[in-house]
Amino acid sequence: MTLEPGFWTVILAAVSGLALTVGLERFLQTAASLRRPAAAWALHVGLYGLAYVVLVFVLGRPIFATALLCAFFLLLVVVSNAKFKALREAFVFQDYEYFTDAIRHPRLYIPFLGWGKFFLAAAGFIAALTIGLWLETVPALRAAWTAQWGALALLFVLSMGLLLWGSSERLAVQIAPEQDVQALGLLASFWRYWQQGRQRPTLSSPFADKVPQALSGAKSLTEQPHLVSVQSESFFDARRLWDGIRPEILAEFDRFKSQASACGHLHVPAWGANTVRSEFSFLSGIENTALGVHRFNPYRAVCAGWSVATLASWLKNQGYRTICIHPYPASFYQRNRVFPLFGFDEFLDIKAFGDIERNGPYIGDQAVADKVASELEQAQGPVFIHVITMENHGPLHLEKVAAGDIEKLYRQAPPAACEDLTIYLRHIRNADAMLTRLRQALSTSQRPASLCWYGDHVPIMPSVYAALGTPCGDVDYFIWNSTGDQSGAPHQDAAIHDLAGQWMRLSGVMVK
């Protein structure tokens, strides 16, 4: 039996492409080691081989299929490096929605890759597609065991066998992306994260107890306070970066802290983005690292059927009306599916704000504060309002420094390459104005009120951090009550998964 040239073309193209992917891994910010377990190599070869077999079977062009797979692998490397630069974390399997979200919300993602790189990659893909379909022809003889299909059958059997064996080894992972990519390689770490992601979490929330835990001499429903929590986008006290910033830009924030029942630095599980990690920990009371691979996006596990109690569901059982206000499409991070499961009665997203003028590219904090005030005025009973702001959201480098910003925001001119800081300060000054509006609404309410304010993560400002130093990643929080002692509390650092429980105790709603 004589093998056709098409048989060897399929084999040689597969081997060449496989070698190229191994070489491309060396360009990762956390380069994959060549000294990895045999099972990791088996997963790498098996996954690449199966993808190659499918493409060649559909296209009939092995060289073109190799080019497409290597181009996609290169894209993964570039995206992983861009993510590491902005968020200090390598790309993981659970980030696959980045690609669809980049299409639906391009402003939130593509600028961190770089518009130049994005358009270059798009042009390269289109060019490769055009040239590949034009230059490489489909051989006349394909469907024979001595030609393409015979080689594909051989590669399929080998790839499937390697994938099954590598998968059965259940390679250990640390759920630390940089370490796992270095130890196992990109494709093997993806596969292991996918495997672990299929296992639903079994953790329970401290809010799973549906029995009210009121103080002795329990308050009636008419005496329960209004509760407002504000997850302020990318909020932290930037004055910690440099003493040349005018302290009065956060004057109301300082005033609240001076009267707070608790305040300090807050440890959060996100850096620069991935808001839902902090959001979920606050609402559920579950520590992010305890979630295993689900810590990257806990909401996906909720959508897959994981039932978890939250602060909202607990308060709803106490007779509270529960509302979420987020001036962005409710479908982002699938909040439109997740928040009803969390126990929220109503979700007011960007549609609730109509044609309100934006502050920068997003609905401003002042408009959000007005919406909170309106909901409090209309409340017939105790209400819990969870606010997720957007104004401070980057990319900050797409906005421009306005005339007068330097004089208004600094006591002395900032160092070079700090334009992002200037824009950020302009926005958190508006967050401070939001606090003024909230104080007015909460203080004039006929019902006692309590406010919990915190940031979800520090902003992405790499050039600023290069000039002024990189913060540790902790943000700021305070808990304030409209009644009781307002002499202020000593600085007390906290972790975000403990924050809601602490808030409930200090507001008098919960004993423990």
Coordinates of C-alpha atoms in Angstrom, one line a residue:
M1 CA 0.0 0.0 0.0
T2 CA 1.5 3.3 -1.1
L3 CA 0.7 6.4 0.9
E4 CA -0.4 9.5 -1.0
P5 CA 1.5 12.8 -0.6
G6 CA -1.6 14.2 1.1
F7 CA -1.1 11.7 3.9
W8 CA 2.4 13.0 4.7
T9 CA 1.4 16.6 4.3
V10 CA -1.2 16.2 7.0
I11 CA 1.4 14.6 9.4
L12 CA 4.2 17.1 8.7
A13 CA 1.9 20.1 9.1
A14 CA 0.5 18.7 12.4
V15 CA 4.0 18.2 13.8
S16 CA 5.2 21.6 12.6
G17 CA 2.2 23.4 14.2
L18 CA 2.6 21.5 17.4
A19 CA 6.3 22.6 17.7
L20 CA 5.3 26.2 17.0
T21 CA 2.8 26.2 19.9
V22 CA 5.5 25.0 22.2
G23 CA 7.7 27.8 21.0
L24 CA 5.0 30.4 21.4
E25 CA 4.5 29.3 25.0
R26 CA 8.0 30.7 25.7
F27 CA 6.7 34.2 25.0
L28 CA 4.2 34.1 27.9
Q29 CA 4.8 36.6 30.7
T30 CA 5.1 33.5 32.9
A31 CA 6.8 31.2 30.4
A32 CA 5.7 27.6 30.5
S33 CA 8.4 25.2 31.5
L34 CA 9.6 22.5 29.1
R35 CA 10.1 20.2 32.2
R36 CA 6.5 19.4 32.8
P37 CA 4.8 16.1 33.7
A38 CA 4.2 13.6 30.9
A39 CA 0.5 13.9 31.4
A40 CA 0.7 17.6 30.8
W41 CA 2.5 17.0 27.5
A42 CA -0.2 14.4 26.7
L43 CA -2.9 17.0 27.2
H44 CA -1.1 19.6 25.1
V45 CA -0.6 17.2 22.2
G46 CA -4.1 15.7 22.5
L47 CA -5.9 19.0 22.6
Y48 CA -3.9 20.5 19.7
G49 CA -4.2 17.3 17.7
L50 CA -8.0 17.1 18.0
A51 CA -8.5 20.7 17.0
Y52 CA -6.2 20.2 14.0
V53 CA -8.1 17.1 12.9
V54 CA -11.4 18.9 13.0
L55 CA -10.0 21.9 11.0
V56 CA -8.4 19.8 8.4
F57 CA -11.5 17.6 8.1
V58 CA -13.6 20.7 7.5
L59 CA -11.2 22.7 5.4
G60 CA -9.2 20.0 3.6
R61 CA -6.1 22.3 3.9
P62 CA -3.6 21.1 6.5
I63 CA -1.1 24.0 6.1
F64 CA -3.9 26.5 6.4
A65 CA -5.3 24.7 9.4
T66 CA -1.9 24.8 11.1
A67 CA -1.6 28.5 10.4
L68 CA -5.1 29.2 11.9
L69 CA -4.3 27.2 15.1
C70 CA -1.0 28.8 15.6
A71 CA -2.5 32.2 15.0
F72 CA -5.2 31.5 17.7
F73 CA -2.5 30.2 20.0
L74 CA -0.5 33.4 19.5
L75 CA -3.7 35.4 20.3
L76 CA -4.0 33.5 23.6
V77 CA -0.4 34.4 24.4
V78 CA -0.9 38.1 23.6
V79 CA -4.2 38.3 25.6
S80 CA -2.6 36.5 28.5
N81 CA 0.3 38.9 28.6
A82 CA -2.0 41.9 28.3
K83 CA -4.1 40.6 31.2
F84 CA -1.0 40.0 33.3
K85 CA 0.2 43.6 32.6
A86 CA -3.1 45.2 33.6
L87 CA -4.4 42.8 36.2
R88 CA -1.3 40.9 37.4
E89 CA -2.9 37.6 36.5
A90 CA -2.5 35.2 33.6
F91 CA -5.3 34.2 31.3
V92 CA -7.3 31.2 32.5
F93 CA -9.9 29.0 30.9
Q94 CA -12.7 30.7 32.9
D95 CA -11.8 33.9 31.0
Y96 CA -13.2 32.6 27.7
E97 CA -16.0 35.1 27.9
Y98 CA -13.5 37.8 27.4
F99 CA -13.8 37.2 23.7
T100 CA -17.6 37.5 23.5
D101 CA -17.6 40.4 26.0
A102 CA -15.0 42.2 24.0
I103 CA -17.5 42.2 21.1
R104 CA -20.4 43.3 23.2
H105 CA -18.5 45.8 25.4
P106 CA -15.4 46.7 23.4
R107 CA -14.5 49.7 25.4
L108 CA -14.0 47.7 28.6
Y109 CA -11.6 45.2 27.1
I110 CA -9.9 46.1 23.8
P111 CA -8.1 49.2 25.0
F112 CA -6.1 47.1 27.5
L113 CA -4.9 44.9 24.6
G114 CA -4.3 48.0 22.5
W115 CA -6.3 49.1 19.6
G116 CA -3.2 48.8 17.4
K117 CA -2.7 45.2 18.3
F118 CA -6.4 44.4 18.0
F119 CA -6.7 45.8 14.4
L120 CA -3.3 44.2 13.5
A121 CA -4.6 40.8 14.7
A122 CA -7.9 41.3 12.9
A123 CA -6.2 42.2 9.7
G124 CA -3.7 39.4 10.0
F125 CA -6.5 36.9 10.5
I126 CA -8.4 38.1 7.5
A127 CA -5.3 38.1 5.4
A128 CA -4.4 34.5 6.6
L129 CA -8.0 33.4 5.8
T130 CA -7.9 34.9 2.3
I131 CA -4.4 33.8 1.4
G132 CA -4.8 30.3 2.9
L133 CA -8.0 29.6 1.0
W134 CA -6.5 30.9 -2.2
L135 CA -2.9 29.5 -2.1
E136 CA -3.6 26.0 -0.7
T137 CA -5.9 23.8 -2.7
V138 CA -7.9 20.8 -1.5
P139 CA -6.4 17.6 -3.0
A140 CA -8.5 15.7 -5.4
L141 CA -8.0 12.5 -3.4
R142 CA -9.0 13.1 0.3
A143 CA -11.4 10.3 1.3
A144 CA -9.0 7.4 1.3
W145 CA -7.0 5.6 4.0
T146 CA -3.8 6.3 2.1
A147 CA -4.6 10.0 1.8
Q148 CA -5.8 12.8 4.1
W149 CA -8.5 10.9 5.8
G150 CA -6.2 8.1 6.7
A151 CA -3.8 10.5 8.4
L152 CA -6.6 12.3 10.1
A153 CA -7.9 9.0 11.5
L154 CA -4.4 8.1 12.8
L155 CA -4.0 11.5 14.4
F156 CA -7.5 11.3 15.9
V157 CA -6.8 8.0 17.6
L158 CA -3.4 9.2 18.9
S159 CA -4.8 12.5 20.1
M160 CA -7.8 11.1 21.8
G161 CA -5.8 8.4 23.5
L162 CA -3.3 11.0 24.8
L163 CA -6.1 13.3 26.0
L164 CA -7.9 10.5 27.8
W165 CA -4.8 9.4 29.5
G166 CA -3.6 12.9 30.4
S167 CA -7.1 13.7 31.7
S168 CA -7.3 10.6 33.9
E169 CA -4.1 11.6 35.7
R170 CA -5.9 14.6 37.3
L171 CA -2.8 16.7 37.4
A172 CA -2.5 18.8 40.6
V173 CA -3.2 22.5 40.2
Q174 CA -2.7 25.3 42.7
I175 CA -5.5 27.5 41.3
A176 CA -2.7 30.1 40.9
P177 CA -2.7 30.9 37.2
E178 CA 1.0 31.9 36.8
Q179 CA 2.2 28.8 38.7
D180 CA -0.1 26.4 36.9
V181 CA 0.8 27.8 33.5
Q182 CA 4.5 27.5 34.3
A183 CA 4.2 24.0 35.6
L184 CA 1.7 22.5 33.1
G185 CA 1.7 24.7 30.1
L186 CA -1.2 26.8 28.7
L187 CA -3.4 24.1 27.2
A188 CA -3.0 21.6 30.1
S189 CA -3.8 24.3 32.7
F190 CA -6.9 25.2 30.6
W191 CA -8.0 21.6 30.6
R192 CA -7.5 21.1 34.3
Y193 CA -9.3 24.4 35.1
W194 CA -12.2 23.3 32.9
Q195 CA -12.4 19.9 34.7
Q196 CA -12.5 21.6 38.1
G197 CA -15.0 24.1 36.9
R198 CA -17.5 21.3 36.2
Q199 CA -17.6 20.5 39.9
R200 CA -20.3 22.6 41.6
P201 CA -19.2 24.4 44.8
T202 CA -20.5 22.9 48.1
L203 CA -19.8 25.8 50.3
S204 CA -22.6 27.4 52.2
S205 CA -23.0 31.1 53.1
P206 CA -23.2 32.5 56.6
F207 CA -26.5 34.0 55.5
A208 CA -28.0 30.6 54.9
D209 CA -29.7 30.8 58.3
K210 CA -33.2 32.0 57.5
V211 CA -34.1 32.6 61.2
P212 CA -33.9 36.3 62.2
Q213 CA -31.0 36.9 64.7
A214 CA -32.3 40.1 66.1
L215 CA -30.9 41.8 69.2
S216 CA -32.6 41.2 72.5
G217 CA -35.7 43.4 72.6
A218 CA -36.0 42.8 68.9
K219 CA -36.9 45.7 66.7
S220 CA -40.2 45.6 64.9
L221 CA -40.3 45.9 61.2
T222 CA -41.2 49.5 61.5
E223 CA -38.0 50.2 63.5
Q224 CA -35.6 48.3 61.2
P225 CA -33.2 50.7 59.4
H226 CA -32.9 51.4 55.7
L227 CA -29.7 49.7 54.5
V228 CA -27.6 51.1 51.6
S229 CA -24.4 49.4 50.4
V230 CA -22.3 51.1 47.7
Q231 CA -19.7 49.2 45.8
S232 CA -17.9 52.2 44.4
E233 CA -16.1 51.2 41.1
S234 CA -12.3 51.2 41.5
F235 CA -12.5 53.3 44.6
F236 CA -9.6 53.7 47.0
D237 CA -8.1 56.6 48.7
A238 CA -5.6 57.7 46.1
R239 CA -4.1 60.3 48.4
R240 CA -2.1 57.3 49.7
L241 CA -0.1 57.4 46.5
W242 CA 1.2 60.9 46.8
D243 CA 0.9 63.8 49.2
G244 CA 0.7 66.3 46.3
I245 CA -3.0 65.5 45.9
R246 CA -5.4 67.9 47.4
P247 CA -6.9 66.3 50.6
E248 CA -10.3 68.1 50.1
I249 CA -11.2 66.1 47.0
L250 CA -12.5 63.4 49.5
A251 CA -13.7 65.8 52.2
E252 CA -17.1 64.1 52.6
F253 CA -15.5 60.6 52.6
D254 CA -13.2 61.9 55.5
R255 CA -16.3 63.2 57.3
F256 CA -18.1 59.9 57.1
K257 CA -15.0 58.1 58.4
S258 CA -14.8 60.5 61.3
Q259 CA -18.4 59.5 62.3
A260 CA -18.2 55.9 61.2
S261 CA -19.0 52.8 63.3
A262 CA -16.1 51.1 61.5
C263 CA -13.6 52.1 58.8
G264 CA -10.2 51.2 57.4
H265 CA -8.5 49.3 54.6
L266 CA -10.4 46.5 53.0
H267 CA -8.7 43.4 51.6
V268 CA -10.4 42.4 48.3
P269 CA -9.8 39.5 45.9
A270 CA -9.5 41.5 42.7
W271 CA -6.9 43.8 41.2
G272 CA -7.9 46.4 38.5
A273 CA -11.0 44.4 37.3
N274 CA -13.0 41.3 37.9
T275 CA -15.5 43.2 40.0
V276 CA -17.7 40.1 40.6
R277 CA -15.1 38.5 42.8
S278 CA -15.4 41.3 45.4
E279 CA -19.1 41.6 44.7
F280 CA -19.8 38.0 45.4
S281 CA -17.7 37.8 48.5
F282 CA -19.5 40.8 50.0
L283 CA -23.0 39.6 49.2
S284 CA -22.4 35.9 50.1
G285 CA -19.9 36.2 52.9
I286 CA -17.8 33.5 51.3
E287 CA -14.1 34.0 51.0
N288 CA -13.0 34.1 47.4
T289 CA -10.1 31.6 47.8
A290 CA -12.4 29.0 49.3
L291 CA -14.2 28.7 45.9
G292 CA -11.3 27.0 44.2
V293 CA -11.4 27.5 40.4
H294 CA -14.8 29.2 40.7
R295 CA -13.1 32.1 42.4
F296 CA -12.4 33.6 38.9
N297 CA -16.1 34.1 38.2
P298 CA -18.5 32.7 40.9
Y299 CA -21.5 33.9 38.9
R300 CA -21.0 31.2 36.3
A301 CA -21.4 28.5 39.0
V302 CA -24.6 30.2 40.2
C303 CA -26.0 30.2 36.7
A304 CA -25.1 26.5 36.4
G305 CA -27.4 25.7 39.4
W306 CA -25.4 26.4 42.6
S307 CA -27.8 27.8 45.1
V308 CA -26.2 30.2 47.6
A309 CA -27.8 32.4 50.2
T310 CA -26.8 36.1 50.3
L311 CA -27.2 39.2 52.3
A312 CA -30.1 40.1 50.0
S313 CA -32.0 36.8 50.5
W314 CA -31.4 37.0 54.3
L315 CA -32.8 40.5 54.5
K316 CA -35.7 39.6 52.2
N317 CA -36.6 36.9 54.8
Q318 CA -36.6 39.6 57.4
G319 CA -39.2 41.6 55.5
Y320 CA -36.9 44.0 53.6
R321 CA -37.5 45.0 50.0
T322 CA -34.3 44.3 48.2
I323 CA -33.1 46.4 45.2
C324 CA -29.9 46.5 43.1
I325 CA -29.0 49.6 41.2
H326 CA -26.3 49.3 38.5
P327 CA -26.1 51.9 35.7
Y328 CA -24.9 49.4 33.1
P329 CA -26.6 46.6 31.1
A330 CA -27.9 44.0 33.5
S331 CA -26.7 41.2 31.2
F332 CA -23.1 42.0 32.0
Y333 CA -21.6 39.2 34.1
Q334 CA -25.1 37.6 33.7
R335 CA -26.3 39.7 36.7
N336 CA -29.8 39.7 35.1
R337 CA -29.9 35.9 35.8
V338 CA -27.9 35.9 39.0
F339 CA -29.4 38.7 41.1
P340 CA -32.9 37.3 41.2
L341 CA -31.4 34.1 42.5
F342 CA -29.5 36.1 45.1
G343 CA -32.9 37.4 46.5
F344 CA -33.1 40.8 44.9
D345 CA -36.7 41.9 44.2
E346 CA -35.8 44.5 41.6
F347 CA -32.8 45.3 39.4
L348 CA -32.5 48.8 38.1
D349 CA -29.9 48.8 35.3
I350 CA -29.0 51.4 32.7
K351 CA -32.5 51.4 31.3
A352 CA -33.7 53.1 34.5
F353 CA -31.6 56.1 33.9
G354 CA -33.1 57.1 30.5
D355 CA -31.3 59.9 28.7
I356 CA -29.4 61.2 31.8
E357 CA -26.2 63.0 30.8
R358 CA -23.1 60.9 31.4
N359 CA -20.0 61.8 33.3
G360 CA -17.3 60.6 31.0
P361 CA -18.4 57.4 29.2
Y362 CA -20.7 56.1 31.9
I363 CA -23.6 57.2 34.0
G364 CA -22.2 59.4 36.8
D365 CA -22.3 58.8 40.5
Q366 CA -24.5 61.8 41.1
A367 CA -27.3 60.4 39.0
V368 CA -26.9 57.1 40.9
A369 CA -27.2 58.9 44.2
D370 CA -30.3 60.6 43.0
K371 CA -31.8 57.2 42.1
V372 CA -31.0 55.9 45.6
A373 CA -32.7 58.9 47.2
S374 CA -35.8 58.4 45.0
E375 CA -36.1 54.8 46.1
L376 CA -35.7 55.7 49.7
E377 CA -38.4 58.4 49.4
Q378 CA -40.8 55.9 47.8
A379 CA -40.1 53.0 50.3
Q380 CA -43.1 51.8 52.2
G381 CA -41.1 49.6 54.6
P382 CA -37.4 48.8 55.3
V383 CA -35.4 48.6 52.1
F384 CA -32.0 47.2 51.2
I385 CA -30.4 48.9 48.2
H386 CA -27.1 47.5 46.8
V387 CA -25.4 50.0 44.5
I388 CA -22.8 49.1 41.9
T389 CA -21.4 52.3 40.4
M390 CA -19.7 52.7 37.0
E391 CA -18.3 56.3 36.7
N392 CA -14.7 55.4 37.9
H393 CA -14.4 52.5 35.5
G394 CA -11.6 52.7 33.0
P395 CA -9.9 52.6 30.6
L396 CA -8.9 55.9 32.1
H397 CA -6.3 56.6 29.4
L398 CA -9.1 57.0 26.8
E399 CA -10.3 60.2 28.6
K400 CA -8.6 63.6 28.4
V401 CA -7.3 65.9 31.2
A402 CA -9.6 69.0 31.2
A403 CA -8.5 72.6 31.7
G404 CA -8.2 73.4 35.3
D405 CA -8.0 69.8 36.5
I406 CA -4.4 70.1 37.7
E407 CA -5.1 73.2 39.8
K408 CA -8.3 71.7 41.3
L409 CA -6.9 68.3 42.1
Y410 CA -3.3 68.9 43.2
R411 CA -1.4 71.0 45.6
Q412 CA 1.6 70.7 43.2
A413 CA 1.9 69.5 39.6
P414 CA 2.0 65.7 39.4
P415 CA 5.0 63.8 37.9
A416 CA 5.1 63.0 34.2
A417 CA 2.9 60.1 32.9
C418 CA 0.2 60.7 35.6
E419 CA -2.6 61.7 33.3
D420 CA -4.6 58.6 34.3
L421 CA -4.3 59.7 38.0
T422 CA -5.7 63.2 37.1
I423 CA -8.7 61.6 35.4
Y424 CA -9.2 59.2 38.2
L425 CA -9.1 62.0 40.8
R426 CA -11.7 63.9 38.9
H427 CA -14.0 60.9 39.1
I428 CA -13.5 60.1 42.8
R429 CA -14.2 63.7 43.6
N430 CA -17.6 63.0 42.0
A431 CA -17.8 59.9 44.2
D432 CA -17.3 62.2 47.1
A433 CA -20.2 64.4 45.9
M434 CA -22.3 61.2 45.7
L435 CA -21.6 60.7 49.4
T436 CA -22.9 64.2 50.1
R437 CA -26.1 63.4 48.3
L438 CA -26.5 60.1 50.2
R439 CA -25.9 61.7 53.5
Q440 CA -28.8 64.1 52.8
A441 CA -31.1 61.3 51.7
L442 CA -30.3 59.0 54.6
S443 CA -30.3 61.8 57.3
T444 CA -33.7 63.1 56.3
S445 CA -35.3 59.7 56.1
Q446 CA -38.1 59.1 58.7
R447 CA -36.5 55.7 59.3
P448 CA -33.0 55.1 60.8
A449 CA -30.5 54.3 58.0
S450 CA -27.1 52.7 57.6
L451 CA -24.5 53.1 54.8
C452 CA -21.8 50.6 53.9
W453 CA -19.3 52.1 51.4
Y454 CA -16.4 50.2 49.8
G455 CA -14.3 49.8 46.7
D456 CA -14.2 46.7 44.6
H457 CA -10.5 47.0 43.6
V458 CA -7.8 49.5 42.8
P459 CA -7.9 51.1 39.3
I460 CA -5.7 50.1 36.4
M461 CA -3.0 52.8 36.2
P462 CA 0.3 51.1 35.3
S463 CA 2.1 54.3 34.3
V464 CA 1.0 56.0 37.5
Y465 CA 2.2 53.1 39.6
A466 CA 5.5 53.1 37.8
A467 CA 6.0 56.8 38.8
L468 CA 4.5 56.8 42.3
G469 CA 4.7 53.2 43.5
T470 CA 2.3 50.3 43.3
P471 CA -0.4 50.0 46.0
C472 CA -0.8 46.7 47.8
G473 CA -4.3 46.3 46.4
D474 CA -6.3 47.0 49.5
V475 CA -9.2 49.5 49.1
D476 CA -11.1 51.6 51.6
Y477 CA -14.4 51.1 53.4
F478 CA -16.6 52.6 56.2
I479 CA -19.9 51.7 57.9
W480 CA -22.0 54.6 59.1
N481 CA -25.3 54.7 61.0
S482 CA -27.6 57.7 61.1
T483 CA -28.4 57.1 64.7
G484 CA -26.2 56.4 67.7
D485 CA -22.7 57.4 68.6
Q486 CA -21.1 59.2 65.7
S487 CA -17.8 60.0 67.4
G488 CA -16.0 57.7 65.0
A489 CA -14.3 54.4 65.4
P490 CA -10.6 53.5 65.3
H491 CA -9.1 52.4 62.0
Q492 CA -9.9 48.7 61.6
D493 CA -8.8 46.7 58.6
A494 CA -11.2 44.1 57.3
A495 CA -11.7 41.4 54.6
I496 CA -14.6 41.8 52.2
H497 CA -16.2 38.5 52.9
D498 CA -16.6 39.6 56.5
L499 CA -17.9 43.1 55.7
A500 CA -21.6 42.4 55.3
G501 CA -21.8 40.5 58.5
Q502 CA -20.0 43.2 60.4
W503 CA -22.3 45.8 58.9
M504 CA -25.4 43.9 60.0
R505 CA -24.1 43.7 63.6
L506 CA -23.1 47.4 63.7
S507 CA -26.5 48.4 62.2
G508 CA -28.3 46.4 64.9
V509 CA -30.0 44.0 62.4
M510 CA -28.0 40.9 63.4
V511 CA -26.4 39.6 66.6
K512 CA -23.9 37.2 65.0

